């Protein structure tokens, strides 16, 4: 009986590993660089209480990418928290699969699952479907664009019902 249960466990784990989500075909890291606003996320303990979350990516001469994540604690007027790390490309054919480290020697997967043509909207996370972030170049995203992105991600197996909208700064006003 134990061997049977072990065989089921191993085969189910193999099936999970065999079906990771697809990434985008190619990412131009220079175009991807800059500041992104977190629109929604599957909550993670390290982001507890964060609002106004941003991630800033800066390519380095050695081919890695500097990553600076910032948030406001509690409210948009709360104290700023930040952490600096580095990302390295693990799939140079696409640049869509990276490993990010904020605390050496620990690394996490950073896969780019969605990226629109003008590099203003992205969906990133891990191949095990446990993490997912919706990012945008502005602090607000239209409901229509957000809904369309969620439908696309859900069709690929992401548990979009776990996503929580991030409290963000208002969109800049054009005068």
PDB file of C-alpha atoms in Angstrom, residues 14-154:
ATOM      1  CA  UNK A  14       6.055  14.563 -12.162  1.00  0.00           C
ATOM      2  CA  UNK A  15       2.829  15.656 -13.836  1.00  0.00           C
ATOM      3  CA  UNK A  16       3.003  19.030 -12.084  1.00  0.00           C
ATOM      4  CA  UNK A  17       6.611  19.542 -13.128  1.00  0.00           C
ATOM      5  CA  UNK A  18       5.815  18.498 -16.699  1.00  0.00           C
ATOM      6  CA  UNK A  19       3.159  21.187 -17.157  1.00  0.00           C
ATOM      7  CA  UNK A  20       4.618  24.527 -16.108  1.00  0.00           C
ATOM      8  CA  UNK A  21       2.937  27.626 -17.516  1.00  0.00           C
ATOM      9  CA  UNK A  22       4.256  29.074 -20.755  1.00  0.00           C
ATOM     10  CA  UNK A  23       6.332  32.229 -20.713  1.00  0.00           C
ATOM     11  CA  UNK A  24       6.363  34.924 -23.358  1.00  0.00           C
ATOM     12  CA  UNK A  25       8.528  34.175 -26.393  1.00  0.00           C
ATOM     13  CA  UNK A  26      11.055  36.959 -25.845  1.00  0.00           C
ATOM     14  CA  UNK A  27      11.781  39.818 -23.444  1.00  0.00           C
ATOM     15  CA  UNK A  28      13.958  42.804 -24.300  1.00  0.00           C
ATOM     16  CA  UNK A  29      15.405  43.483 -20.854  1.00  0.00           C
ATOM     17  CA  UNK A  30      16.265  47.079 -21.760  1.00  0.00           C
ATOM     18  CA  UNK A  31      12.614  47.766 -22.615  1.00  0.00           C
ATOM     19  CA  UNK A  32      11.491  45.858 -19.510  1.00  0.00           C
ATOM     20  CA  UNK A  33      13.744  48.034 -17.333  1.00  0.00           C
ATOM     21  CA  UNK A  34      12.254  50.796 -15.225  1.00  0.00           C
ATOM     22  CA  UNK A  35       9.542  51.007 -12.604  1.00  0.00           C
ATOM     23  CA  UNK A  36       6.474  48.776 -12.529  1.00  0.00           C
ATOM     24  CA  UNK A  37       3.484  49.178 -10.202  1.00  0.00           C
ATOM     25  CA  UNK A  38       1.959  46.117  -8.579  1.00  0.00           C
ATOM     26  CA  UNK A  39      -1.720  45.988  -9.510  1.00  0.00           C
ATOM     27  CA  UNK A  40      -2.509  42.629  -7.884  1.00  0.00           C
ATOM     28  CA  UNK A  41      -0.743  39.686  -6.288  1.00  0.00           C
ATOM     29  CA  UNK A  42      -1.323  36.307  -4.729  1.00  0.00           C
ATOM     30  CA  UNK A  43      -0.507  37.432  -1.173  1.00  0.00           C
ATOM     31  CA  UNK A  44       2.928  36.536   0.155  1.00  0.00           C
ATOM     32  CA  UNK A  45       3.996  36.794   3.803  1.00  0.00           C
ATOM     33  CA  UNK A  46       6.961  39.026   2.958  1.00  0.00           C
ATOM     34  CA  UNK A  47       4.561  41.642   1.541  1.00  0.00           C
ATOM     35  CA  UNK A  48       2.187  41.700   4.507  1.00  0.00           C
ATOM     36  CA  UNK A  49       0.797  45.193   5.043  1.00  0.00           C
ATOM     37  CA  UNK A  50       2.341  46.593   1.860  1.00  0.00           C
ATOM     38  CA  UNK A  51       0.591  49.257  -0.217  1.00  0.00           C
ATOM     39  CA  UNK A  52       1.873  51.354  -3.115  1.00  0.00           C
ATOM     40  CA  UNK A  53       4.135  48.488  -4.181  1.00  0.00           C
ATOM     41  CA  UNK A  54       6.649  49.075  -6.980  1.00  0.00           C
ATOM     42  CA  UNK A  55       9.479  47.098  -8.536  1.00  0.00           C
ATOM     43  CA  UNK A  56      12.312  48.831 -10.385  1.00  0.00           C
ATOM     44  CA  UNK A  57      14.557  46.855 -12.727  1.00  0.00           C
ATOM     45  CA  UNK A  58      17.931  48.123 -13.959  1.00  0.00           C
ATOM     46  CA  UNK A  59      20.119  46.066 -16.315  1.00  0.00           C
ATOM     47  CA  UNK A  60      23.772  45.826 -15.240  1.00  0.00           C
ATOM     48  CA  UNK A  61      26.836  45.564 -17.494  1.00  0.00           C
ATOM     49  CA  UNK A  62      27.451  41.966 -16.316  1.00  0.00           C
ATOM     50  CA  UNK A  63      24.080  40.838 -17.723  1.00  0.00           C
ATOM     51  CA  UNK A  64      22.258  40.663 -14.395  1.00  0.00           C
ATOM     52  CA  UNK A  65      19.404  42.956 -13.433  1.00  0.00           C
ATOM     53  CA  UNK A  66      19.267  45.043 -10.267  1.00  0.00           C
ATOM     54  CA  UNK A  67      15.875  44.705  -8.566  1.00  0.00           C
ATOM     55  CA  UNK A  68      14.560  47.215  -6.035  1.00  0.00           C
ATOM     56  CA  UNK A  69      11.162  46.481  -4.491  1.00  0.00           C
ATOM     57  CA  UNK A  70       9.461  49.237  -2.503  1.00  0.00           C
ATOM     58  CA  UNK A  71       6.224  49.540  -0.590  1.00  0.00           C
ATOM     59  CA  UNK A  72       4.488  51.729   1.939  1.00  0.00           C
ATOM     60  CA  UNK A  73       3.697  49.979   5.194  1.00  0.00           C
ATOM     61  CA  UNK A  74       0.031  49.980   6.185  1.00  0.00           C
ATOM     62  CA  UNK A  75      -1.179  52.949   4.129  1.00  0.00           C
ATOM     63  CA  UNK A  76       0.001  54.969   1.154  1.00  0.00           C
ATOM     64  CA  UNK A  77       1.298  57.533   3.680  1.00  0.00           C
ATOM     65  CA  UNK A  78       3.052  54.891   5.774  1.00  0.00           C
ATOM     66  CA  UNK A  79       6.800  54.456   6.079  1.00  0.00           C
ATOM     67  CA  UNK A  80       8.610  53.177   3.008  1.00  0.00           C
ATOM     68  CA  UNK A  81      10.196  49.731   3.058  1.00  0.00           C
ATOM     69  CA  UNK A  82      12.575  48.600   0.357  1.00  0.00           C
ATOM     70  CA  UNK A  83      14.738  45.648  -0.505  1.00  0.00           C
ATOM     71  CA  UNK A  84      17.429  45.389  -3.154  1.00  0.00           C
ATOM     72  CA  UNK A  85      18.335  42.227  -5.010  1.00  0.00           C
ATOM     73  CA  UNK A  86      19.575  40.905  -8.313  1.00  0.00           C
ATOM     74  CA  UNK A  87      18.105  38.772 -11.062  1.00  0.00           C
ATOM     75  CA  UNK A  88      19.921  36.570 -13.536  1.00  0.00           C
ATOM     76  CA  UNK A  89      18.577  35.197 -16.788  1.00  0.00           C
ATOM     77  CA  UNK A  90      18.342  31.399 -16.812  1.00  0.00           C
ATOM     78  CA  UNK A  91      16.887  31.077 -20.317  1.00  0.00           C
ATOM     79  CA  UNK A  92      18.917  33.316 -22.672  1.00  0.00           C
ATOM     80  CA  UNK A  93      16.815  32.225 -25.660  1.00  0.00           C
ATOM     81  CA  UNK A  94      13.801  34.111 -24.297  1.00  0.00           C
ATOM     82  CA  UNK A  95      15.042  36.202 -21.331  1.00  0.00           C
ATOM     83  CA  UNK A  96      11.631  35.322 -19.848  1.00  0.00           C
ATOM     84  CA  UNK A  97      12.912  33.002 -17.105  1.00  0.00           C
ATOM     85  CA  UNK A  98      15.005  34.543 -14.368  1.00  0.00           C
ATOM     86  CA  UNK A  99      16.147  33.738 -10.854  1.00  0.00           C
ATOM     87  CA  UNK A 100      15.896  36.551  -8.315  1.00  0.00           C
ATOM     88  CA  UNK A 101      17.830  36.749  -5.073  1.00  0.00           C
ATOM     89  CA  UNK A 102      17.323  39.242  -2.270  1.00  0.00           C
ATOM     90  CA  UNK A 103      19.161  37.225   0.358  1.00  0.00           C
ATOM     91  CA  UNK A 104      22.087  35.115  -0.839  1.00  0.00           C
ATOM     92  CA  UNK A 105      22.137  32.132  -1.363  1.00  0.00           C
ATOM     93  CA  UNK A 106      18.339  31.928  -1.728  1.00  0.00           C
ATOM     94  CA  UNK A 107      16.808  32.385  -5.174  1.00  0.00           C
ATOM     95  CA  UNK A 108      13.265  32.425  -6.464  1.00  0.00           C
ATOM     96  CA  UNK A 109      11.830  31.909  -9.916  1.00  0.00           C
ATOM     97  CA  UNK A 110      10.712  34.989 -11.831  1.00  0.00           C
ATOM     98  CA  UNK A 111       8.996  33.941 -15.030  1.00  0.00           C
ATOM     99  CA  UNK A 112       7.336  36.427 -17.335  1.00  0.00           C
ATOM    100  CA  UNK A 113       4.026  34.884 -18.443  1.00  0.00           C
ATOM    101  CA  UNK A 114       2.425  37.899 -20.097  1.00  0.00           C
ATOM    102  CA  UNK A 115       3.927  41.066 -21.554  1.00  0.00           C
ATOM    103  CA  UNK A 116       2.066  43.306 -23.935  1.00  0.00           C
ATOM    104  CA  UNK A 117       3.770  44.646 -27.060  1.00  0.00           C
ATOM    105  CA  UNK A 118       4.357  48.111 -25.653  1.00  0.00           C
ATOM    106  CA  UNK A 119       5.806  46.799 -22.365  1.00  0.00           C
ATOM    107  CA  UNK A 120       3.187  48.452 -20.162  1.00  0.00           C
ATOM    108  CA  UNK A 121       1.486  45.365 -18.679  1.00  0.00           C
ATOM    109  CA  UNK A 122       3.062  42.168 -17.380  1.00  0.00           C
ATOM    110  CA  UNK A 123       2.137  39.059 -15.412  1.00  0.00           C
ATOM    111  CA  UNK A 124       5.032  37.396 -13.614  1.00  0.00           C
ATOM    112  CA  UNK A 125       5.450  34.637 -11.078  1.00  0.00           C
ATOM    113  CA  UNK A 126       6.702  31.131 -10.493  1.00  0.00           C
ATOM    114  CA  UNK A 127       6.280  27.987 -12.607  1.00  0.00           C
ATOM    115  CA  UNK A 128       4.592  26.181  -9.701  1.00  0.00           C
ATOM    116  CA  UNK A 129       1.635  28.623  -9.919  1.00  0.00           C
ATOM    117  CA  UNK A 130       2.134  29.656  -6.260  1.00  0.00           C
ATOM    118  CA  UNK A 131       3.148  33.245  -6.952  1.00  0.00           C
ATOM    119  CA  UNK A 132       1.675  35.697  -9.414  1.00  0.00           C
ATOM    120  CA  UNK A 133       1.984  39.448  -9.789  1.00  0.00           C
ATOM    121  CA  UNK A 134       0.125  41.720 -12.192  1.00  0.00           C
ATOM    122  CA  UNK A 135       2.344  44.691 -13.042  1.00  0.00           C
ATOM    123  CA  UNK A 136       1.665  47.910 -14.923  1.00  0.00           C
ATOM    124  CA  UNK A 137       3.708  50.988 -15.828  1.00  0.00           C
ATOM    125  CA  UNK A 138       1.108  53.231 -14.184  1.00  0.00           C
ATOM    126  CA  UNK A 139      -0.358  52.854 -10.688  1.00  0.00           C
ATOM    127  CA  UNK A 140      -3.803  52.116 -12.127  1.00  0.00           C
ATOM    128  CA  UNK A 141      -4.946  49.683 -14.834  1.00  0.00           C
ATOM    129  CA  UNK A 142      -8.273  49.810 -16.647  1.00  0.00           C
ATOM    130  CA  UNK A 143     -10.854  47.280 -15.489  1.00  0.00           C
ATOM    131  CA  UNK A 144     -11.214  45.989 -19.060  1.00  0.00           C
ATOM    132  CA  UNK A 145      -7.491  45.300 -19.409  1.00  0.00           C
ATOM    133  CA  UNK A 146      -7.318  43.717 -15.950  1.00  0.00           C
ATOM    134  CA  UNK A 147     -10.306  41.446 -16.620  1.00  0.00           C
ATOM    135  CA  UNK A 148      -8.937  40.336 -20.005  1.00  0.00           C
ATOM    136  CA  UNK A 149      -5.570  39.525 -18.423  1.00  0.00           C
ATOM    137  CA  UNK A 150      -7.226  37.503 -15.649  1.00  0.00           C
ATOM    138  CA  UNK A 151      -9.234  35.482 -18.170  1.00  0.00           C
ATOM    139  CA  UNK A 152      -6.073  34.695 -20.113  1.00  0.00           C
ATOM    140  CA  UNK A 153      -4.166  33.636 -16.987  1.00  0.00           C
ATOM    141  CA  UNK A 154      -7.090  31.559 -15.700  1.00  0.00           C
TER     142      UNK A 154
END
